Amino acid sequence: MKEKRYTFPKDFMWGGATAANQIEGAWNIGGKGMTIEDCLPYREVGVADFTKQFAFSSKDLETALNASPEDNYPKRRGIDFYNHYKEDIRMFAEMGFKVYRMSICWSRIFTNPEDLNPNEEGIAFYEDVFKELKKYNIEPLVTLSHYDPPLDLVLKYRGWYSREAIDLFMKYSKVCFERFGKYVKYWLTFNEVDAMLRHPVTSGGLIEDQFTDVPFEEAIYQAMHHQMIASALAVKLCKEMIPGAQVGCMMTKLCFYPFTCKPEDNLATQQRMRSIYRYVDIQVFGEYPRYLSMEIDKKGYTIKKDAEDDKILKEGTVDFVSFSYYMTSCMAGNTEGLDMAPGNTVNGVKNPYLPSSEWGWQTDPTGLRISLVELYDRYRKPLFIVENGLGARDIVSEDGKVHDPYRIEYLREHVKAMSDAINKDGVDLWGYTWWGCIDLVSESTRQMSKRYGFIYVDMDDYGNGTFNRIKKDSFDYYKQIIESNGEKL
Ligand code: BG6
């Protein structure tokens, strides 16, 4: 009998992923407080240059707070999942999802982070979402914090720079575990935990011009320390409160290749990768890696730590490692004169052997296999791909359908790479959630036109449209993959 070429474990969790701030909308409805994401304006910048996209000052904040309804703040409307969740979940179920990764918006649970009591309307919304998922036997995988620090945390505490953020976050987490524990077994603490050094506003609520008393980079390391403590405390609390809970960390799995075989290009690559691993190292091993402590010392920075912090980190290590993966690029010891490629919150040297998406991200299925092996060898923990996908400009054809063969191709090749990592390389991979299973507002560009979904949402970058949902060709293709557990590609 012919051996099956691509196979997956029987209980492999196929599904899709989104984040509250990119889909919910209803930014000031149901007792929700404002988040920093509600303050990010739409900017026309062409192909993504993340430094321009993420630039944000106190002046921008002031403008956002005085904005009129005509001003374009795309995260405020999302795709109106708040009012469409039943229809959307029904479509996820039709594709056969086993798991749905979503995030909870802290400001929907506590209108202001300092409030003594949670917002019951916000809790009821998520309960309804979880009940709806249960109806279709879809397992929720929930991120506690996906790039949306509450506005009051930014205004009163300078975001995660203040140690008080830990207690406020723990109060929020406790409510989530108490009220949603009966529905949710799989949890993630912070999305792309390595990202604060690249975009401090959305990850940590840190606005550079608010830090005149301390070097901004030192403030970022301090805020990162607080997130590490909060993450460890949340892992421990979750496992105490929810029997059988599995709690993971979440990293941006950037993957760099040496641009040439010159030793200095190799060294530059290794150092770049370490800078991405350094915080996940803490979440997995329960202590600062020596190279990170040295890096902070050498810069002359002092991170304020409490006496019990080392113990907290040790007691709050994660059960599994999850990550986003979109692309790869290269590193060189000397980048002068080399073409650079934009990417998922980071730039690298352009790889001449790889194709690029319309946004310049270099797509690379083999890089996914390499990443899986690297992560498994480093951490020896089960892995979960919680983001992977292709942002493209889809068009509704005259037949009213959306034909997206490029997305199907991307998906097929990445599924093959996963299967090889599992079956040939011995990686323990729990599941795969395609990013933006339904079109949503892009994190870096805030465009609707950068679409990831299997489901098209009729809305443009300016909020014009019916919000109607249309199945793309990739919808049926993903359904077929799930039905055949990855065999029919
Ligand atoms: C990840 C984020 O970095 O990449 C998501 O966790 C984001 O929130 C995704 O949407 C894709 O990036 P973008 O900028 O195309 O939306």
Coordinates of C-alpha atoms and ligand atoms in Angstrom, one line a residue:
M1 CA 0.0 0.0 0.0
K2 CA 1.2 3.5 -0.8
E3 CA 2.3 5.4 2.3
K4 CA 0.3 8.5 3.0
R5 CA 2.4 11.5 2.2
Y6 CA 1.1 14.1 4.7
T7 CA -0.5 13.0 8.0
F8 CA -1.3 14.5 11.3
P9 CA -2.0 13.1 14.8
K10 CA -5.6 12.1 15.3
D11 CA -6.4 14.8 17.9
F12 CA -4.6 17.6 16.0
M13 CA -6.3 20.9 16.7
W14 CA -7.1 22.7 13.4
G15 CA -8.6 26.2 13.6
G16 CA -8.3 29.9 13.2
A17 CA -7.1 32.9 15.2
T18 CA -8.1 36.5 15.8
A19 CA -7.6 39.2 18.5
A20 CA -10.3 41.3 20.2
N21 CA -8.9 44.7 19.1
Q22 CA -8.9 43.7 15.4
I23 CA -12.4 42.3 15.2
E24 CA -14.8 43.3 18.0
G25 CA -15.5 46.9 17.2
A26 CA -18.1 48.3 19.7
W27 CA -15.3 50.2 21.2
N28 CA -17.5 52.3 23.5
I29 CA -20.5 49.8 23.9
G30 CA -21.4 47.5 26.7
G31 CA -19.4 49.3 29.3
K32 CA -16.1 48.8 27.5
G33 CA -13.3 51.3 28.4
M34 CA -10.9 52.7 25.9
T35 CA -7.7 50.9 25.0
I36 CA -4.6 52.2 23.3
E37 CA -5.7 50.4 20.1
D38 CA -8.8 52.6 19.9
C39 CA -6.4 55.6 19.6
L40 CA -4.3 54.4 16.6
P41 CA -5.3 56.3 13.5
Y42 CA -5.3 55.0 9.9
R43 CA -2.3 56.2 8.1
E44 CA -1.6 56.0 4.3
V45 CA 1.9 54.6 4.2
G46 CA 2.1 52.2 1.3
V47 CA 4.1 49.1 1.8
A48 CA 4.5 48.6 5.6
D49 CA 7.4 50.3 7.2
F50 CA 6.8 49.3 10.8
T51 CA 8.8 52.2 12.3
K52 CA 6.4 54.7 10.7
Q53 CA 3.3 52.6 11.6
F54 CA 4.1 52.3 15.2
A55 CA 5.3 55.9 15.8
F56 CA 3.0 57.3 18.4
S57 CA 3.3 60.4 20.6
S58 CA 1.3 62.1 23.4
K59 CA 0.2 64.5 20.7
D60 CA -1.3 61.6 18.7
L61 CA -3.1 60.4 21.9
E62 CA -4.5 63.9 22.5
T63 CA -5.8 64.0 18.9
A64 CA -7.4 60.6 19.3
L65 CA -9.1 61.6 22.4
N66 CA -10.6 64.6 20.7
A67 CA -11.5 62.7 17.4
S68 CA -14.8 63.1 15.8
P69 CA -16.9 60.2 14.5
E70 CA -15.7 60.9 10.9
D71 CA -12.0 60.4 11.8
N72 CA -10.6 57.0 10.8
Y73 CA -9.7 54.9 13.8
P74 CA -10.2 51.4 12.3
K75 CA -9.8 49.4 15.6
R76 CA -12.9 51.2 16.9
R77 CA -15.1 49.4 14.4
G78 CA -13.1 46.2 13.8
I79 CA -15.3 43.9 11.7
D80 CA -18.2 44.3 14.2
F81 CA -17.7 40.8 15.6
Y82 CA -19.4 42.1 18.7
N83 CA -22.7 41.9 16.8
H84 CA -21.8 39.2 14.3
Y85 CA -20.2 36.5 16.5
K86 CA -23.0 34.0 16.1
E87 CA -22.8 34.1 12.3
D88 CA -19.0 34.1 12.3
I89 CA -18.7 31.1 14.7
R90 CA -21.3 29.2 12.7
M91 CA -19.0 29.7 9.6
F92 CA -15.9 28.6 11.6
A93 CA -17.9 25.5 12.6
E94 CA -18.8 24.9 9.0
M95 CA -15.1 24.8 8.2
G96 CA -14.8 22.2 10.9
F97 CA -12.7 24.2 13.4
K98 CA -11.6 22.2 16.5
V99 CA -10.1 25.3 18.1
Y100 CA -10.6 29.0 17.9
R101 CA -7.9 31.3 19.2
M102 CA -9.3 34.7 20.4
S103 CA -8.4 37.3 23.0
I104 CA -10.3 38.9 25.8
C105 CA -10.2 42.7 25.9
W106 CA -9.1 43.7 29.4
S107 CA -11.1 47.0 29.1
R108 CA -14.3 45.1 28.5
I109 CA -13.9 43.2 31.7
F110 CA -12.8 46.2 33.7
T111 CA -14.0 49.5 32.2
N112 CA -11.1 51.1 34.0
P113 CA -8.3 48.9 35.3
E114 CA -8.7 50.4 38.8
D115 CA -12.4 49.6 39.1
L116 CA -13.2 47.4 42.1
N117 CA -15.9 45.4 40.3
P118 CA -15.8 43.9 36.8
N119 CA -18.2 45.0 34.1
E120 CA -20.9 42.3 34.0
E121 CA -22.0 43.3 30.5
G122 CA -18.5 42.5 29.2
I123 CA -18.4 39.2 31.0
A124 CA -21.8 38.3 29.6
F125 CA -20.5 39.0 26.0
Y126 CA -17.6 36.6 26.4
E127 CA -19.8 34.0 28.1
D128 CA -22.1 34.1 25.1
V129 CA -19.1 33.7 22.7
F130 CA -17.9 30.7 24.7
K131 CA -21.3 29.1 24.8
E132 CA -21.6 29.5 21.1
L133 CA -18.3 27.8 20.6
K134 CA -19.3 25.0 22.8
K135 CA -22.4 24.5 20.8
Y136 CA -20.2 23.4 17.9
N137 CA -17.5 21.6 20.0
I138 CA -14.9 24.3 19.2
E139 CA -12.3 24.6 22.0
P140 CA -11.4 28.2 22.8
L141 CA -7.7 29.1 23.1
V142 CA -7.7 32.4 24.9
T143 CA -5.0 35.2 25.0
L144 CA -5.3 37.4 28.0
S145 CA -3.5 40.3 26.5
H146 CA -3.2 40.8 22.7
Y147 CA -1.8 44.3 22.1
D148 CA -4.5 46.4 23.8
P149 CA -3.4 47.9 27.1
P150 CA -6.2 49.9 28.8
L151 CA -6.0 53.6 28.1
D152 CA -6.0 54.4 31.9
L153 CA -3.0 52.2 32.4
V154 CA -1.2 54.4 29.9
L155 CA -2.4 57.7 31.2
K156 CA -2.1 57.0 35.0
Y157 CA 0.8 54.5 35.2
R158 CA 2.8 54.9 32.0
G159 CA 1.7 51.4 31.0
W160 CA 3.6 48.4 32.1
Y161 CA 6.5 50.6 33.3
S162 CA 4.8 50.7 36.7
R163 CA 4.8 47.7 39.0
E164 CA 1.2 48.5 39.8
A165 CA 0.3 47.1 36.3
I166 CA 1.0 43.6 37.7
D167 CA -1.7 43.8 40.4
L168 CA -4.2 45.3 38.1
F169 CA -3.6 42.6 35.5
M170 CA -3.8 39.9 38.1
K171 CA -7.2 41.3 39.2
Y172 CA -8.4 41.0 35.6
S173 CA -6.9 37.6 35.1
K174 CA -8.5 36.2 38.2
V175 CA -11.9 37.3 37.0
C176 CA -11.3 35.6 33.7
F177 CA -10.2 32.4 35.3
E178 CA -13.2 32.5 37.8
R179 CA -15.8 33.3 35.2
F180 CA -14.6 31.6 32.1
G181 CA -12.7 28.6 33.6
K182 CA -15.6 26.3 32.9
Y183 CA -15.4 27.0 29.2
V184 CA -11.7 27.6 28.6
K185 CA -8.9 25.1 29.2
Y186 CA -6.2 26.6 26.9
W187 CA -4.7 30.0 27.8
L188 CA -2.0 32.3 26.6
T189 CA -0.7 35.2 28.7
F190 CA 0.8 37.9 26.4
N191 CA 0.8 37.9 22.6
E192 CA 4.2 38.1 20.9
V193 CA 5.9 38.6 24.2
D194 CA 9.2 39.6 22.6
A195 CA 7.6 42.5 20.7
M196 CA 7.8 45.3 23.3
L197 CA 11.3 46.3 22.2
R198 CA 10.0 46.7 18.7
H199 CA 6.6 48.4 19.3
P200 CA 6.4 49.6 22.9
V201 CA 3.1 51.4 22.6
T202 CA 0.9 48.5 21.6
S203 CA 2.7 45.9 23.7
G204 CA 3.4 47.9 26.8
G205 CA 1.4 51.1 26.6
L206 CA 4.7 53.0 26.7
I207 CA 4.8 56.4 24.9
E208 CA 8.3 57.5 24.4
D209 CA 7.9 61.2 25.1
Q210 CA 6.5 60.4 28.6
F211 CA 9.9 59.1 29.7
T212 CA 12.1 62.1 30.3
D213 CA 13.4 60.8 33.7
V214 CA 14.7 57.4 32.5
P215 CA 16.2 56.2 29.2
F216 CA 13.4 54.9 27.1
E217 CA 15.1 51.6 26.5
E218 CA 15.6 51.1 30.2
A219 CA 11.9 51.7 30.7
I220 CA 11.1 49.0 28.2
Y221 CA 13.3 46.5 30.0
Q222 CA 11.5 47.4 33.2
A223 CA 8.1 47.0 31.6
M224 CA 9.2 43.7 30.2
H225 CA 10.2 42.5 33.7
H226 CA 6.7 43.4 35.0
Q227 CA 5.1 41.5 32.1
M228 CA 7.3 38.5 32.9
I229 CA 6.2 38.5 36.6
A230 CA 2.5 39.0 35.6
S231 CA 2.8 36.2 33.1
A232 CA 4.3 33.8 35.7
L233 CA 1.7 34.8 38.3
A234 CA -1.1 34.2 35.8
V235 CA 0.2 30.8 34.8
K236 CA 0.3 29.7 38.5
L237 CA -3.1 31.2 39.3
C238 CA -4.7 29.7 36.2
K239 CA -3.5 26.2 37.1
E240 CA -4.7 26.6 40.7
M241 CA -8.1 27.8 39.7
I242 CA -8.8 25.7 36.6
P243 CA -8.2 22.0 36.9
G244 CA -6.5 20.6 33.8
A245 CA -5.7 24.0 32.4
Q246 CA -2.8 24.3 29.9
V247 CA -1.1 27.7 29.8
G248 CA 1.3 28.7 27.1
C249 CA 3.6 31.6 26.2
M250 CA 3.4 33.2 22.7
M251 CA 6.3 34.5 20.7
T252 CA 6.9 36.1 17.3
K253 CA 8.8 33.3 15.6
L254 CA 11.0 35.4 13.4
C255 CA 13.4 33.3 11.4
F256 CA 16.6 34.7 10.0
Y257 CA 19.1 33.0 7.7
P258 CA 22.7 34.2 7.3
F259 CA 22.8 36.2 4.1
T260 CA 26.1 34.4 3.1
C261 CA 28.2 31.7 4.7
K262 CA 30.6 34.4 6.1
P263 CA 31.1 33.7 9.8
E264 CA 30.1 37.3 10.6
D265 CA 26.7 36.8 8.9
N266 CA 26.2 33.7 10.9
L267 CA 27.1 35.4 14.1
A268 CA 24.8 38.3 13.3
T269 CA 22.0 35.8 12.7
Q270 CA 22.6 33.9 15.9
Q271 CA 22.6 37.1 17.9
R272 CA 19.4 38.3 16.3
M273 CA 17.7 35.0 17.1
R274 CA 18.8 35.2 20.7
S275 CA 17.2 38.7 21.0
I276 CA 13.9 37.1 20.0
Y277 CA 14.2 34.1 22.3
R278 CA 15.4 35.9 25.4
Y279 CA 11.9 36.5 27.0
V280 CA 10.5 33.1 26.1
D281 CA 13.6 31.6 27.7
I282 CA 12.3 33.2 30.9
Q283 CA 8.8 31.9 30.5
V284 CA 10.0 28.3 29.8
F285 CA 13.0 28.0 32.1
G286 CA 11.8 30.3 34.9
E287 CA 14.9 32.6 35.0
Y288 CA 16.6 35.3 33.1
P289 CA 19.1 33.8 30.7
R290 CA 22.6 35.0 31.5
Y291 CA 23.0 36.8 28.1
L292 CA 19.9 38.9 28.8
S293 CA 21.1 40.0 32.3
M294 CA 24.5 40.8 30.8
E295 CA 23.0 42.8 28.0
I296 CA 21.0 44.9 30.5
D297 CA 24.0 45.4 32.8
K298 CA 26.3 46.4 29.9
K299 CA 23.9 49.1 28.9
G300 CA 24.2 50.5 32.4
Y301 CA 20.5 49.9 33.1
T302 CA 19.1 48.9 36.5
I303 CA 15.9 46.8 36.5
K304 CA 14.0 47.2 39.8
K305 CA 13.0 43.7 41.1
D306 CA 11.3 42.6 44.2
A307 CA 12.8 40.0 46.5
E308 CA 10.3 37.3 45.6
D309 CA 10.6 37.8 41.8
D310 CA 13.0 35.0 41.2
K311 CA 10.7 32.6 43.0
I312 CA 7.7 33.8 41.0
L313 CA 9.5 33.2 37.7
K314 CA 10.5 29.7 38.8
E315 CA 7.0 28.8 39.8
G316 CA 5.2 30.2 36.8
T317 CA 6.7 28.4 33.8
V318 CA 4.5 27.5 30.9
D319 CA 3.1 24.2 29.7
F320 CA 3.6 24.8 26.0
V321 CA 5.1 27.2 23.6
S322 CA 3.0 28.9 21.0
F323 CA 4.1 31.3 18.2
S324 CA 3.3 33.3 15.1
Y325 CA 5.0 32.5 11.9
Y326 CA 4.6 34.4 8.6
M327 CA 8.0 34.8 6.9
T328 CA 11.7 34.7 7.0
S329 CA 14.5 37.1 6.1
C330 CA 18.3 37.3 6.3
M331 CA 20.9 38.8 8.6
A332 CA 24.4 40.1 7.6
G333 CA 27.3 41.4 9.7
N334 CA 27.4 44.4 7.4
T335 CA 24.1 45.4 5.8
E336 CA 25.4 48.3 3.8
G337 CA 24.2 48.3 0.2
L338 CA 22.0 45.3 0.7
D339 CA 18.2 45.3 -0.1
M340 CA 16.1 45.2 3.0
A341 CA 12.7 43.5 3.2
P342 CA 9.8 44.8 5.4
G343 CA 8.2 42.2 7.6
N344 CA 6.2 41.3 10.6
T345 CA 7.2 44.2 12.9
V346 CA 10.9 43.8 11.9
N347 CA 13.1 44.4 8.9
G348 CA 15.7 42.0 7.6
V349 CA 18.0 41.6 4.5
K350 CA 16.0 40.5 1.5
N351 CA 16.4 36.9 0.5
P352 CA 16.9 36.5 -3.3
Y353 CA 15.5 33.0 -3.2
L354 CA 12.1 33.7 -1.8
P355 CA 8.9 35.3 -3.2
S356 CA 7.4 38.3 -1.4
S357 CA 3.8 39.1 -0.6
E358 CA 2.2 42.4 -1.7
W359 CA 3.4 43.9 1.6
G360 CA 7.0 42.6 1.0
W361 CA 6.9 39.8 3.5
Q362 CA 9.0 36.9 2.2
T363 CA 7.0 33.7 2.3
D364 CA 8.8 30.6 3.2
P365 CA 7.1 27.3 4.1
T366 CA 10.5 25.5 4.7
G367 CA 11.2 28.2 7.3
L368 CA 8.2 27.0 9.2
R369 CA 9.7 23.5 9.4
I370 CA 13.1 24.9 10.4
S371 CA 11.3 27.0 13.1
L372 CA 9.4 24.1 14.5
V373 CA 12.6 22.1 14.9
E374 CA 14.5 25.0 16.4
L375 CA 11.9 25.7 18.9
Y376 CA 11.3 22.0 19.9
D377 CA 15.1 21.4 20.3
R378 CA 15.5 24.5 22.4
Y379 CA 12.5 24.2 24.7
R380 CA 11.4 20.5 24.6
K381 CA 7.8 21.6 25.1
P382 CA 4.7 20.9 23.0
L383 CA 4.3 23.6 20.3
F384 CA 1.3 25.4 19.0
I385 CA 1.2 27.5 15.8
V386 CA -1.3 30.1 16.8
E387 CA -0.7 32.5 13.8
N388 CA 0.2 31.8 10.2
G389 CA -1.3 33.4 7.2
L390 CA -1.1 35.5 4.1
G391 CA -2.2 39.1 3.9
A392 CA -3.4 39.8 0.3
R393 CA -5.6 42.2 -1.6
D394 CA -8.7 40.1 -2.4
I395 CA -11.2 41.1 -5.0
V396 CA -14.8 40.2 -5.2
S397 CA -15.3 38.8 -8.8
E398 CA -18.2 39.5 -11.0
D399 CA -19.6 36.1 -10.0
G400 CA -19.8 37.5 -6.5
K401 CA -17.1 35.1 -5.3
V402 CA -13.6 35.6 -4.0
H403 CA -11.0 33.5 -5.8
D404 CA -7.8 33.3 -3.7
P405 CA -5.5 30.6 -5.2
Y406 CA -2.5 32.4 -3.7
R407 CA -3.9 31.8 -0.2
I408 CA -4.6 28.2 -0.9
E409 CA -1.1 27.7 -2.2
Y410 CA 0.4 29.4 0.9
L411 CA -1.8 27.2 3.2
R412 CA -1.0 24.0 1.3
E413 CA 2.8 24.5 1.5
H414 CA 2.8 25.4 5.2
V415 CA 0.6 22.4 6.1
K416 CA 3.1 20.1 4.3
A417 CA 5.9 21.7 6.2
M418 CA 4.1 21.1 9.5
S419 CA 3.5 17.4 8.6
D420 CA 7.2 17.0 7.8
A421 CA 8.2 18.5 11.1
I422 CA 5.9 16.2 12.9
N423 CA 6.6 13.0 11.0
K424 CA 10.2 13.4 9.9
D425 CA 11.7 15.6 12.6
G426 CA 9.7 14.3 15.6
V427 CA 8.3 17.6 16.7
D428 CA 5.4 17.6 19.2
L429 CA 2.9 20.0 17.6
W430 CA -0.6 20.3 19.2
G431 CA -2.3 22.5 16.6
Y432 CA -2.5 25.2 14.0
T433 CA -4.7 28.3 14.0
W434 CA -4.7 30.3 10.8
W435 CA -4.3 34.0 11.5
G436 CA -7.3 36.1 10.6
C437 CA -9.5 33.2 9.6
I438 CA -12.0 36.0 8.9
D439 CA -10.8 39.3 7.4
L440 CA -9.8 41.7 10.2
V441 CA -8.1 45.0 10.7
S442 CA -4.3 44.7 10.2
E443 CA -2.3 45.3 13.3
S444 CA 0.7 47.0 11.6
T445 CA -1.1 48.9 8.8
R446 CA -4.6 49.2 10.2
Q447 CA -5.9 48.4 6.8
M448 CA -8.9 46.2 6.0
S449 CA -7.4 45.7 2.5
K450 CA -4.6 43.6 3.9
R451 CA -6.9 40.5 4.1
Y452 CA -6.0 37.2 5.7
G453 CA -9.4 35.5 5.9
F454 CA -11.1 32.5 4.5
I455 CA -14.2 34.7 5.0
Y456 CA -14.3 38.0 3.2
V457 CA -15.8 40.9 5.1
D458 CA -17.3 43.6 2.9
M459 CA -15.6 46.7 4.3
D460 CA -12.9 49.0 3.1
D461 CA -10.0 50.9 4.8
Y462 CA -12.4 53.8 5.5
G463 CA -15.2 51.8 7.1
N464 CA -17.4 51.8 3.9
G465 CA -19.3 48.6 3.2
T466 CA -22.1 46.3 4.4
F467 CA -20.0 44.1 6.8
N468 CA -21.5 41.1 4.9
R469 CA -19.5 37.9 5.1
I470 CA -18.6 36.0 1.9
K471 CA -16.9 32.6 1.7
K472 CA -13.6 32.7 -0.3
D473 CA -12.4 29.7 -2.3
S474 CA -9.9 29.0 0.5
F475 CA -12.9 28.4 2.9
D476 CA -13.8 25.2 1.1
Y477 CA -10.1 24.2 0.8
Y478 CA -9.5 24.6 4.5
K479 CA -12.7 22.7 5.2
Q480 CA -11.3 19.8 3.1
I481 CA -8.0 19.9 4.9
I482 CA -9.7 19.7 8.3
E483 CA -12.1 17.0 7.2
S484 CA -9.3 14.8 5.9
N485 CA -7.0 15.7 8.9
G486 CA -4.4 17.2 6.5
E487 CA -4.3 14.4 3.9
K488 CA -6.3 16.1 1.1
L489 CA -4.1 18.9 0.0
Ligands
BG6_1 C1 1.1 39.4 14.5 C2 0.1 39.9 15.5 O1 2.3 40.1 14.7 O2 0.9 39.5 13.1 C3 -1.3 40.1 14.9 O3 0.0 39.1 16.6 C4 -1.2 40.6 13.5 O4 -2.0 40.9 15.7 C5 -0.4 39.6 12.6 O5 -2.4 41.0 12.9 C6 -0.3 40.0 11.2 O6 0.3 41.3 11.0 P1 -0.5 42.5 10.2 O7 0.4 43.6 10.6 O8 -0.4 42.1 8.8 O9 -1.8 42.6 10.8

